[in-house]
């Protein structure tokens, strides 16, 4: 079995590359974007529409209601079960996504302590009191790598990281294994990178297209489905800002600009996270070979 990971920052073209590779190796795709797990969160997560999936099976997309909270542990077990099942019948697999912790959870063993309700509630209460931005700043001081991986809008995960730090006395990322002890040692990781200015333009253009495609209406339709009760889903980029707009806290133009700004910040954090993994081969455009050809030539010869 060939197991290929396509990773990198948002808006770099991971999904289209994964589709091309999966089609050429007759493989199936596993999603590693934490927000594409949610049903109904389509426009804002840049989910590939069903009609554009080329008949290629996609896994771990649309498996949660927006009122539910996702977890790395649950994702890890599900993703590995799918990989092992497909491997047992000789199927190739392409994993694609920009949620670094989800990618790492497939490849490496993640061991975190059990939650302590008292510590967790105390940190959560402080987050309510001083706000998510301040808590994320605290995390950045205690563990810059964790802050790079966790968007400040996702207060629940920031709280969990701070809880682990308090429980163990070590940075959150100190509980993550070093590269070299992979569950799938023959897996290959390929990263997409883009210069900062081009990526900024792509992100801004993508957000504009999302608005034209009905992003605001999508978020509005998710309110009766419980998005305001789901701490993970409501913290998603764009969704949190549109919810603030719909609640009358900011204007629609402010929601759009904040979505662009937050997405650019998240892209920088993604770049920081993935740059630490020396197992990733970074792809660059070449005149003589497409990105897909670069991946396939180094993977299957």
PDB file of C-alpha atoms in Angstrom:
ATOM      1  CA  UNK A   1       0.000   0.000   0.000  1.00  0.00           C
ATOM      2  CA  UNK A   2       1.116   3.542  -0.764  1.00  0.00           C
ATOM      3  CA  UNK A   3       0.313   6.073   1.986  1.00  0.00           C
ATOM      4  CA  UNK A   4       0.787   9.729   1.041  1.00  0.00           C
ATOM      5  CA  UNK A   5       0.140  12.819   3.150  1.00  0.00           C
ATOM      6  CA  UNK A   6      -0.464  16.215   1.525  1.00  0.00           C
ATOM      7  CA  UNK A   7      -0.087  18.958   4.130  1.00  0.00           C
ATOM      8  CA  UNK A   8       0.507  22.684   4.395  1.00  0.00           C
ATOM      9  CA  UNK A   9      -1.208  25.976   5.028  1.00  0.00           C
ATOM     10  CA  UNK A  10      -4.748  26.788   4.002  1.00  0.00           C
ATOM     11  CA  UNK A  11      -5.378  27.923   0.405  1.00  0.00           C
ATOM     12  CA  UNK A  12      -2.183  26.385  -0.998  1.00  0.00           C
ATOM     13  CA  UNK A  13      -4.019  23.881  -3.209  1.00  0.00           C
ATOM     14  CA  UNK A  14      -3.819  20.704  -1.109  1.00  0.00           C
ATOM     15  CA  UNK A  15      -7.247  19.339  -2.048  1.00  0.00           C
ATOM     16  CA  UNK A  16      -6.774  19.588  -5.810  1.00  0.00           C
ATOM     17  CA  UNK A  17      -3.334  17.984  -5.593  1.00  0.00           C
ATOM     18  CA  UNK A  18      -4.699  15.167  -3.420  1.00  0.00           C
ATOM     19  CA  UNK A  19      -7.460  14.517  -5.943  1.00  0.00           C
ATOM     20  CA  UNK A  20      -4.982  14.296  -8.804  1.00  0.00           C
ATOM     21  CA  UNK A  21      -2.695  11.933  -6.907  1.00  0.00           C
ATOM     22  CA  UNK A  22      -5.519   9.712  -5.641  1.00  0.00           C
ATOM     23  CA  UNK A  23      -6.914   9.431  -9.154  1.00  0.00           C
ATOM     24  CA  UNK A  24      -3.554   8.417 -10.595  1.00  0.00           C
ATOM     25  CA  UNK A  25      -2.792   5.787  -7.945  1.00  0.00           C
ATOM     26  CA  UNK A  26      -6.415   4.597  -7.674  1.00  0.00           C
ATOM     27  CA  UNK A  27      -6.458   5.548  -4.015  1.00  0.00           C
ATOM     28  CA  UNK A  28      -8.957   6.854  -1.511  1.00  0.00           C
ATOM     29  CA  UNK A  29      -8.775  10.131   0.400  1.00  0.00           C
ATOM     30  CA  UNK A  30      -8.857  10.684   4.158  1.00  0.00           C
ATOM     31  CA  UNK A  31      -9.599  14.190   5.421  1.00  0.00           C
ATOM     32  CA  UNK A  32      -7.255  15.735   8.007  1.00  0.00           C
ATOM     33  CA  UNK A  33      -9.005  19.090   8.376  1.00  0.00           C
ATOM     34  CA  UNK A  34     -10.670  19.277  11.779  1.00  0.00           C
ATOM     35  CA  UNK A  35     -13.544  21.465  10.544  1.00  0.00           C
ATOM     36  CA  UNK A  36     -14.426  19.371   7.503  1.00  0.00           C
ATOM     37  CA  UNK A  37     -15.613  16.722   9.947  1.00  0.00           C
ATOM     38  CA  UNK A  38     -18.803  18.772  10.377  1.00  0.00           C
ATOM     39  CA  UNK A  39     -21.951  18.338   8.336  1.00  0.00           C
ATOM     40  CA  UNK A  40     -23.201  21.589   6.846  1.00  0.00           C
ATOM     41  CA  UNK A  41     -19.870  23.401   7.186  1.00  0.00           C
ATOM     42  CA  UNK A  42     -19.096  23.305   3.494  1.00  0.00           C
ATOM     43  CA  UNK A  43     -18.405  26.768   2.097  1.00  0.00           C
ATOM     44  CA  UNK A  44     -16.357  28.078   4.995  1.00  0.00           C
ATOM     45  CA  UNK A  45     -14.135  24.985   5.166  1.00  0.00           C
ATOM     46  CA  UNK A  46     -13.545  24.855   1.381  1.00  0.00           C
ATOM     47  CA  UNK A  47     -14.883  21.303   1.299  1.00  0.00           C
ATOM     48  CA  UNK A  48     -14.589  19.714  -2.144  1.00  0.00           C
ATOM     49  CA  UNK A  49     -18.170  19.386  -3.482  1.00  0.00           C
ATOM     50  CA  UNK A  50     -19.363  15.839  -4.112  1.00  0.00           C
ATOM     51  CA  UNK A  51     -19.643  16.429  -7.863  1.00  0.00           C
ATOM     52  CA  UNK A  52     -15.973  17.459  -8.003  1.00  0.00           C
ATOM     53  CA  UNK A  53     -14.567  14.430  -6.155  1.00  0.00           C
ATOM     54  CA  UNK A  54     -14.089  12.452  -9.389  1.00  0.00           C
ATOM     55  CA  UNK A  55     -15.788   9.426  -7.897  1.00  0.00           C
ATOM     56  CA  UNK A  56     -12.950   9.031  -5.386  1.00  0.00           C
ATOM     57  CA  UNK A  57     -14.151   7.887  -1.927  1.00  0.00           C
ATOM     58  CA  UNK A  58     -13.542  10.507   0.778  1.00  0.00           C
ATOM     59  CA  UNK A  59     -13.401   9.512   4.444  1.00  0.00           C
ATOM     60  CA  UNK A  60     -13.882  11.473   7.683  1.00  0.00           C
ATOM     61  CA  UNK A  61     -15.911  14.218   6.081  1.00  0.00           C
ATOM     62  CA  UNK A  62     -19.405  15.096   7.369  1.00  0.00           C
ATOM     63  CA  UNK A  63     -19.279  12.733  10.359  1.00  0.00           C
ATOM     64  CA  UNK A  64     -20.241  15.149  13.146  1.00  0.00           C
ATOM     65  CA  UNK A  65     -23.141  17.474  13.903  1.00  0.00           C
ATOM     66  CA  UNK A  66     -22.141  21.073  14.560  1.00  0.00           C
ATOM     67  CA  UNK A  67     -23.361  20.722  18.147  1.00  0.00           C
ATOM     68  CA  UNK A  68     -20.759  18.009  18.844  1.00  0.00           C
ATOM     69  CA  UNK A  69     -17.144  18.563  19.842  1.00  0.00           C
ATOM     70  CA  UNK A  70     -14.355  16.757  18.036  1.00  0.00           C
ATOM     71  CA  UNK A  71     -11.321  15.220  19.716  1.00  0.00           C
ATOM     72  CA  UNK A  72      -7.891  14.215  18.506  1.00  0.00           C
ATOM     73  CA  UNK A  73      -8.193  10.808  20.176  1.00  0.00           C
ATOM     74  CA  UNK A  74     -11.416   9.982  18.354  1.00  0.00           C
ATOM     75  CA  UNK A  75     -10.036  11.191  15.048  1.00  0.00           C
ATOM     76  CA  UNK A  76      -6.856   9.179  15.528  1.00  0.00           C
ATOM     77  CA  UNK A  77      -8.667   5.889  16.096  1.00  0.00           C
ATOM     78  CA  UNK A  78     -11.038   6.414  13.175  1.00  0.00           C
ATOM     79  CA  UNK A  79      -8.335   7.461  10.718  1.00  0.00           C
ATOM     80  CA  UNK A  80      -6.070   4.575  11.609  1.00  0.00           C
ATOM     81  CA  UNK A  81      -8.927   2.089  11.365  1.00  0.00           C
ATOM     82  CA  UNK A  82      -9.675   3.303   7.832  1.00  0.00           C
ATOM     83  CA  UNK A  83      -6.011   3.223   6.776  1.00  0.00           C
ATOM     84  CA  UNK A  84      -5.531  -0.297   8.171  1.00  0.00           C
ATOM     85  CA  UNK A  85      -8.747  -1.543   6.557  1.00  0.00           C
ATOM     86  CA  UNK A  86      -7.850  -0.111   3.153  1.00  0.00           C
ATOM     87  CA  UNK A  87      -4.313  -1.417   3.485  1.00  0.00           C
ATOM     88  CA  UNK A  88      -5.620  -4.921   4.170  1.00  0.00           C
ATOM     89  CA  UNK A  89      -7.275  -4.963   0.742  1.00  0.00           C
ATOM     90  CA  UNK A  90      -4.350  -3.349  -1.066  1.00  0.00           C
ATOM     91  CA  UNK A  91      -5.857   0.122  -1.442  1.00  0.00           C
ATOM     92  CA  UNK A  92      -3.650   3.194  -1.654  1.00  0.00           C
ATOM     93  CA  UNK A  93      -4.445   6.153   0.608  1.00  0.00           C
ATOM     94  CA  UNK A  94      -3.967   9.913   0.367  1.00  0.00           C
ATOM     95  CA  UNK A  95      -4.395  11.895   3.591  1.00  0.00           C
ATOM     96  CA  UNK A  96      -4.960  15.597   3.028  1.00  0.00           C
ATOM     97  CA  UNK A  97      -5.382  18.496   5.418  1.00  0.00           C
ATOM     98  CA  UNK A  98      -3.860  21.325   7.337  1.00  0.00           C
ATOM     99  CA  UNK A  99      -4.692  20.395  10.939  1.00  0.00           C
ATOM    100  CA  UNK A 100      -1.190  19.531  12.097  1.00  0.00           C
ATOM    101  CA  UNK A 101      -2.198  17.742  15.266  1.00  0.00           C
ATOM    102  CA  UNK A 102      -4.590  15.496  13.333  1.00  0.00           C
ATOM    103  CA  UNK A 103      -1.870  14.570  10.854  1.00  0.00           C
ATOM    104  CA  UNK A 104       0.546  13.849  13.688  1.00  0.00           C
ATOM    105  CA  UNK A 105      -2.049  11.772  15.522  1.00  0.00           C
ATOM    106  CA  UNK A 106      -2.168   9.347  12.587  1.00  0.00           C
ATOM    107  CA  UNK A 107       1.575   8.994  12.261  1.00  0.00           C
ATOM    108  CA  UNK A 108       2.697   9.165  15.880  1.00  0.00           C
ATOM    109  CA  UNK A 109       1.589   8.023  19.306  1.00  0.00           C
ATOM    110  CA  UNK A 110       0.004  10.860  21.270  1.00  0.00           C
ATOM    111  CA  UNK A 111      -0.102  10.364  25.004  1.00  0.00           C
ATOM    112  CA  UNK A 112      -1.930  12.994  27.023  1.00  0.00           C
ATOM    113  CA  UNK A 113      -2.965  12.814  30.671  1.00  0.00           C
ATOM    114  CA  UNK A 114      -6.594  12.417  31.592  1.00  0.00           C
ATOM    115  CA  UNK A 115      -8.478  15.635  32.231  1.00  0.00           C
ATOM    116  CA  UNK A 116      -8.738  17.054  35.741  1.00  0.00           C
ATOM    117  CA  UNK A 117     -12.229  18.577  36.121  1.00  0.00           C
ATOM    118  CA  UNK A 118     -11.139  21.089  38.758  1.00  0.00           C
ATOM    119  CA  UNK A 119      -8.164  22.382  36.809  1.00  0.00           C
ATOM    120  CA  UNK A 120     -10.112  22.345  33.548  1.00  0.00           C
ATOM    121  CA  UNK A 121     -13.044  24.299  34.979  1.00  0.00           C
ATOM    122  CA  UNK A 122     -10.749  26.845  36.638  1.00  0.00           C
ATOM    123  CA  UNK A 123      -8.908  27.524  33.372  1.00  0.00           C
ATOM    124  CA  UNK A 124     -12.182  27.642  31.426  1.00  0.00           C
ATOM    125  CA  UNK A 125     -13.620  30.116  33.930  1.00  0.00           C
ATOM    126  CA  UNK A 126     -10.542  32.307  33.531  1.00  0.00           C
ATOM    127  CA  UNK A 127     -10.941  32.165  29.758  1.00  0.00           C
ATOM    128  CA  UNK A 128     -14.511  33.389  30.172  1.00  0.00           C
ATOM    129  CA  UNK A 129     -13.288  36.222  32.368  1.00  0.00           C
ATOM    130  CA  UNK A 130     -10.276  37.528  30.433  1.00  0.00           C
ATOM    131  CA  UNK A 131     -11.053  36.278  26.922  1.00  0.00           C
ATOM    132  CA  UNK A 132      -9.602  33.846  24.407  1.00  0.00           C
ATOM    133  CA  UNK A 133      -6.952  36.239  23.072  1.00  0.00           C
ATOM    134  CA  UNK A 134      -5.342  36.632  26.492  1.00  0.00           C
ATOM    135  CA  UNK A 135      -5.394  32.875  27.081  1.00  0.00           C
ATOM    136  CA  UNK A 136      -3.771  32.267  23.704  1.00  0.00           C
ATOM    137  CA  UNK A 137      -1.066  34.810  24.554  1.00  0.00           C
ATOM    138  CA  UNK A 138      -0.401  32.892  27.772  1.00  0.00           C
ATOM    139  CA  UNK A 139      -0.116  29.643  25.806  1.00  0.00           C
ATOM    140  CA  UNK A 140       2.287  31.305  23.368  1.00  0.00           C
ATOM    141  CA  UNK A 141       4.586  32.213  26.270  1.00  0.00           C
ATOM    142  CA  UNK A 142       4.431  28.748  27.827  1.00  0.00           C
ATOM    143  CA  UNK A 143       4.528  26.725  24.620  1.00  0.00           C
ATOM    144  CA  UNK A 144       5.037  28.605  21.332  1.00  0.00           C
ATOM    145  CA  UNK A 145       4.715  25.408  19.278  1.00  0.00           C
ATOM    146  CA  UNK A 146       1.291  24.629  20.728  1.00  0.00           C
ATOM    147  CA  UNK A 147       0.158  28.202  20.130  1.00  0.00           C
ATOM    148  CA  UNK A 148       1.275  27.831  16.533  1.00  0.00           C
ATOM    149  CA  UNK A 149      -0.904  24.758  16.112  1.00  0.00           C
ATOM    150  CA  UNK A 150      -4.044  25.968  17.870  1.00  0.00           C
ATOM    151  CA  UNK A 151      -6.072  28.915  16.523  1.00  0.00           C
ATOM    152  CA  UNK A 152      -6.817  31.468  19.212  1.00  0.00           C
ATOM    153  CA  UNK A 153     -10.479  31.289  18.224  1.00  0.00           C
ATOM    154  CA  UNK A 154     -10.571  27.681  19.432  1.00  0.00           C
ATOM    155  CA  UNK A 155     -10.699  28.479  23.137  1.00  0.00           C
ATOM    156  CA  UNK A 156     -11.598  24.895  24.062  1.00  0.00           C
ATOM    157  CA  UNK A 157      -8.310  23.563  22.671  1.00  0.00           C
ATOM    158  CA  UNK A 158      -6.332  26.434  24.162  1.00  0.00           C
ATOM    159  CA  UNK A 159      -7.837  25.567  27.563  1.00  0.00           C
ATOM    160  CA  UNK A 160      -6.957  21.884  27.069  1.00  0.00           C
ATOM    161  CA  UNK A 161      -3.345  22.729  26.193  1.00  0.00           C
ATOM    162  CA  UNK A 162      -3.018  24.914  29.291  1.00  0.00           C
ATOM    163  CA  UNK A 163      -4.574  22.132  31.366  1.00  0.00           C
ATOM    164  CA  UNK A 164      -1.998  19.608  30.101  1.00  0.00           C
ATOM    165  CA  UNK A 165       0.802  22.062  30.895  1.00  0.00           C
ATOM    166  CA  UNK A 166      -0.480  22.488  34.449  1.00  0.00           C
ATOM    167  CA  UNK A 167      -0.994  18.759  34.934  1.00  0.00           C
ATOM    168  CA  UNK A 168       2.403  17.674  33.614  1.00  0.00           C
ATOM    169  CA  UNK A 169       4.577  20.669  34.367  1.00  0.00           C
ATOM    170  CA  UNK A 170       5.806  20.427  30.786  1.00  0.00           C
ATOM    171  CA  UNK A 171       4.843  22.163  27.534  1.00  0.00           C
ATOM    172  CA  UNK A 172       1.847  20.656  25.783  1.00  0.00           C
ATOM    173  CA  UNK A 173       4.033  19.703  22.821  1.00  0.00           C
ATOM    174  CA  UNK A 174       6.505  17.929  25.121  1.00  0.00           C
ATOM    175  CA  UNK A 175       3.846  15.225  25.315  1.00  0.00           C
ATOM    176  CA  UNK A 176       4.084  14.744  21.560  1.00  0.00           C
ATOM    177  CA  UNK A 177       6.593  12.164  20.333  1.00  0.00           C
ATOM    178  CA  UNK A 178       9.580  13.200  18.288  1.00  0.00           C
ATOM    179  CA  UNK A 179       9.662  12.280  14.617  1.00  0.00           C
ATOM    180  CA  UNK A 180      11.153   8.882  13.941  1.00  0.00           C
ATOM    181  CA  UNK A 181       8.675   6.627  15.726  1.00  0.00           C
ATOM    182  CA  UNK A 182       5.925   6.604  13.156  1.00  0.00           C
ATOM    183  CA  UNK A 183       2.974   4.227  13.205  1.00  0.00           C
ATOM    184  CA  UNK A 184       3.396   4.114   9.411  1.00  0.00           C
ATOM    185  CA  UNK A 185       7.152   4.358   8.769  1.00  0.00           C
ATOM    186  CA  UNK A 186       6.770   3.984   4.992  1.00  0.00           C
ATOM    187  CA  UNK A 187       4.322   6.888   4.732  1.00  0.00           C
ATOM    188  CA  UNK A 188       5.500   9.918   2.809  1.00  0.00           C
ATOM    189  CA  UNK A 189       4.602  13.505   3.676  1.00  0.00           C
ATOM    190  CA  UNK A 190       4.620  16.280   1.098  1.00  0.00           C
ATOM    191  CA  UNK A 191       4.062  19.925   1.939  1.00  0.00           C
ATOM    192  CA  UNK A 192       2.778  22.786  -0.161  1.00  0.00           C
ATOM    193  CA  UNK A 193       4.278  26.190   0.497  1.00  0.00           C
ATOM    194  CA  UNK A 194       3.704  29.563  -1.108  1.00  0.00           C
ATOM    195  CA  UNK A 195       5.367  32.938  -0.712  1.00  0.00           C
ATOM    196  CA  UNK A 196       3.626  35.148   1.813  1.00  0.00           C
ATOM    197  CA  UNK A 197       2.244  37.752  -0.601  1.00  0.00           C
ATOM    198  CA  UNK A 198       0.772  35.201  -3.016  1.00  0.00           C
ATOM    199  CA  UNK A 199      -0.774  33.287  -0.154  1.00  0.00           C
ATOM    200  CA  UNK A 200      -2.284  36.470   1.254  1.00  0.00           C
ATOM    201  CA  UNK A 201      -3.880  37.219  -2.110  1.00  0.00           C
ATOM    202  CA  UNK A 202      -5.217  33.673  -2.425  1.00  0.00           C
ATOM    203  CA  UNK A 203      -6.700  33.757   1.059  1.00  0.00           C
ATOM    204  CA  UNK A 204      -8.382  37.111   0.495  1.00  0.00           C
ATOM    205  CA  UNK A 205      -9.758  35.963  -2.863  1.00  0.00           C
ATOM    206  CA  UNK A 206     -11.015  32.719  -1.338  1.00  0.00           C
ATOM    207  CA  UNK A 207     -12.871  34.561   1.421  1.00  0.00           C
ATOM    208  CA  UNK A 208     -14.495  36.857  -1.150  1.00  0.00           C
ATOM    209  CA  UNK A 209     -15.637  33.798  -3.130  1.00  0.00           C
ATOM    210  CA  UNK A 210     -16.990  32.200   0.030  1.00  0.00           C
ATOM    211  CA  UNK A 211     -19.109  35.257   0.704  1.00  0.00           C
ATOM    212  CA  UNK A 212     -20.439  35.233  -2.853  1.00  0.00           C
ATOM    213  CA  UNK A 213     -21.202  31.512  -2.544  1.00  0.00           C
ATOM    214  CA  UNK A 214     -23.485  32.152   0.429  1.00  0.00           C
ATOM    215  CA  UNK A 215     -21.217  31.751   3.466  1.00  0.00           C
ATOM    216  CA  UNK A 216     -23.415  33.973   5.639  1.00  0.00           C
ATOM    217  CA  UNK A 217     -26.531  31.973   4.749  1.00  0.00           C
ATOM    218  CA  UNK A 218     -24.666  28.750   5.487  1.00  0.00           C
ATOM    219  CA  UNK A 219     -23.820  29.919   8.996  1.00  0.00           C
ATOM    220  CA  UNK A 220     -27.351  31.201   9.530  1.00  0.00           C
ATOM    221  CA  UNK A 221     -28.731  27.781   8.575  1.00  0.00           C
ATOM    222  CA  UNK A 222     -26.482  26.089  11.143  1.00  0.00           C
ATOM    223  CA  UNK A 223     -27.863  28.040  14.109  1.00  0.00           C
ATOM    224  CA  UNK A 224     -31.032  25.891  14.397  1.00  0.00           C
ATOM    225  CA  UNK A 225     -28.754  22.835  14.134  1.00  0.00           C
ATOM    226  CA  UNK A 226     -26.902  23.881  17.282  1.00  0.00           C
ATOM    227  CA  UNK A 227     -23.663  25.482  16.124  1.00  0.00           C
ATOM    228  CA  UNK A 228     -23.805  27.881  19.061  1.00  0.00           C
ATOM    229  CA  UNK A 229     -23.761  24.889  21.390  1.00  0.00           C
ATOM    230  CA  UNK A 230     -20.738  23.291  19.747  1.00  0.00           C
ATOM    231  CA  UNK A 231     -17.567  24.844  21.115  1.00  0.00           C
ATOM    232  CA  UNK A 232     -15.409  23.441  18.320  1.00  0.00           C
ATOM    233  CA  UNK A 233     -17.625  24.243  15.346  1.00  0.00           C
ATOM    234  CA  UNK A 234     -18.528  27.779  16.381  1.00  0.00           C
ATOM    235  CA  UNK A 235     -14.832  28.609  16.793  1.00  0.00           C
ATOM    236  CA  UNK A 236     -14.043  27.773  13.166  1.00  0.00           C
ATOM    237  CA  UNK A 237     -12.472  30.486  11.034  1.00  0.00           C
ATOM    238  CA  UNK A 238     -15.155  32.644   9.495  1.00  0.00           C
ATOM    239  CA  UNK A 239     -17.979  30.935  11.342  1.00  0.00           C
ATOM    240  CA  UNK A 240     -17.150  32.668  14.616  1.00  0.00           C
ATOM    241  CA  UNK A 241     -16.974  36.030  12.853  1.00  0.00           C
ATOM    242  CA  UNK A 242     -20.237  35.568  10.970  1.00  0.00           C
ATOM    243  CA  UNK A 243     -21.950  34.481  14.188  1.00  0.00           C
ATOM    244  CA  UNK A 244     -20.724  37.716  15.760  1.00  0.00           C
ATOM    245  CA  UNK A 245     -22.188  39.615  12.815  1.00  0.00           C
ATOM    246  CA  UNK A 246     -25.522  37.796  13.063  1.00  0.00           C
ATOM    247  CA  UNK A 247     -25.594  38.595  16.793  1.00  0.00           C
ATOM    248  CA  UNK A 248     -25.151  42.288  15.974  1.00  0.00           C
ATOM    249  CA  UNK A 249     -21.713  42.562  17.567  1.00  0.00           C
ATOM    250  CA  UNK A 250     -19.883  43.568  14.381  1.00  0.00           C
ATOM    251  CA  UNK A 251     -20.842  44.606  10.841  1.00  0.00           C
ATOM    252  CA  UNK A 252     -20.808  42.198   7.913  1.00  0.00           C
ATOM    253  CA  UNK A 253     -17.833  43.975   6.340  1.00  0.00           C
ATOM    254  CA  UNK A 254     -15.971  43.648   9.641  1.00  0.00           C
ATOM    255  CA  UNK A 255     -16.812  39.936   9.754  1.00  0.00           C
ATOM    256  CA  UNK A 256     -15.371  39.466   6.277  1.00  0.00           C
ATOM    257  CA  UNK A 257     -12.175  41.397   6.993  1.00  0.00           C
ATOM    258  CA  UNK A 258     -11.723  39.616  10.326  1.00  0.00           C
ATOM    259  CA  UNK A 259     -12.115  36.284   8.536  1.00  0.00           C
ATOM    260  CA  UNK A 260      -9.355  37.247   6.108  1.00  0.00           C
ATOM    261  CA  UNK A 261      -7.081  38.436   8.905  1.00  0.00           C
ATOM    262  CA  UNK A 262      -7.668  35.374  11.101  1.00  0.00           C
ATOM    263  CA  UNK A 263      -7.131  33.023   8.159  1.00  0.00           C
ATOM    264  CA  UNK A 264      -3.815  34.680   7.303  1.00  0.00           C
ATOM    265  CA  UNK A 265      -2.720  34.327  10.916  1.00  0.00           C
ATOM    266  CA  UNK A 266      -3.768  30.683  10.952  1.00  0.00           C
ATOM    267  CA  UNK A 267      -1.824  30.020   7.746  1.00  0.00           C
ATOM    268  CA  UNK A 268       1.315  31.377   9.408  1.00  0.00           C
ATOM    269  CA  UNK A 269       0.743  29.106  12.408  1.00  0.00           C
ATOM    270  CA  UNK A 270       0.265  26.132  10.085  1.00  0.00           C
ATOM    271  CA  UNK A 271       3.549  26.921   8.347  1.00  0.00           C
ATOM    272  CA  UNK A 272       5.310  27.104  11.705  1.00  0.00           C
ATOM    273  CA  UNK A 273       3.872  23.776  12.845  1.00  0.00           C
ATOM    274  CA  UNK A 274       4.683  21.815   9.686  1.00  0.00           C
ATOM    275  CA  UNK A 275       8.151  23.365   9.328  1.00  0.00           C
ATOM    276  CA  UNK A 276       9.160  21.526  12.501  1.00  0.00           C
ATOM    277  CA  UNK A 277       8.588  18.088  10.959  1.00  0.00           C
ATOM    278  CA  UNK A 278      11.721  17.060   9.074  1.00  0.00           C
ATOM    279  CA  UNK A 279       9.867  14.153   7.467  1.00  0.00           C
ATOM    280  CA  UNK A 280       7.996  16.527   5.143  1.00  0.00           C
ATOM    281  CA  UNK A 281       9.279  16.999   1.605  1.00  0.00           C
ATOM    282  CA  UNK A 282       8.376  20.490   0.430  1.00  0.00           C
ATOM    283  CA  UNK A 283       7.097  20.847  -3.118  1.00  0.00           C
ATOM    284  CA  UNK A 284       7.957  23.744  -5.385  1.00  0.00           C
ATOM    285  CA  UNK A 285       6.672  24.471  -8.907  1.00  0.00           C
ATOM    286  CA  UNK A 286       8.996  23.236 -11.640  1.00  0.00           C
ATOM    287  CA  UNK A 287       8.853  23.761 -15.379  1.00  0.00           C
ATOM    288  CA  UNK A 288       9.671  20.146 -16.184  1.00  0.00           C
ATOM    289  CA  UNK A 289       7.422  18.374 -13.670  1.00  0.00           C
ATOM    290  CA  UNK A 290       4.022  19.019 -12.079  1.00  0.00           C
ATOM    291  CA  UNK A 291       3.547  18.803  -8.337  1.00  0.00           C
ATOM    292  CA  UNK A 292       1.727  15.483  -8.724  1.00  0.00           C
ATOM    293  CA  UNK A 293       4.578  14.119 -10.813  1.00  0.00           C
ATOM    294  CA  UNK A 294       7.072  15.205  -8.150  1.00  0.00           C
ATOM    295  CA  UNK A 295       5.098  13.322  -5.506  1.00  0.00           C
ATOM    296  CA  UNK A 296       4.605  10.189  -7.557  1.00  0.00           C
ATOM    297  CA  UNK A 297       8.169   9.994  -8.838  1.00  0.00           C
ATOM    298  CA  UNK A 298       9.568  10.091  -5.313  1.00  0.00           C
ATOM    299  CA  UNK A 299       6.903   7.777  -3.889  1.00  0.00           C
ATOM    300  CA  UNK A 300       6.459   4.986  -6.374  1.00  0.00           C
ATOM    301  CA  UNK A 301       9.303   5.667  -8.779  1.00  0.00           C
TER     302      UNK A 301
END
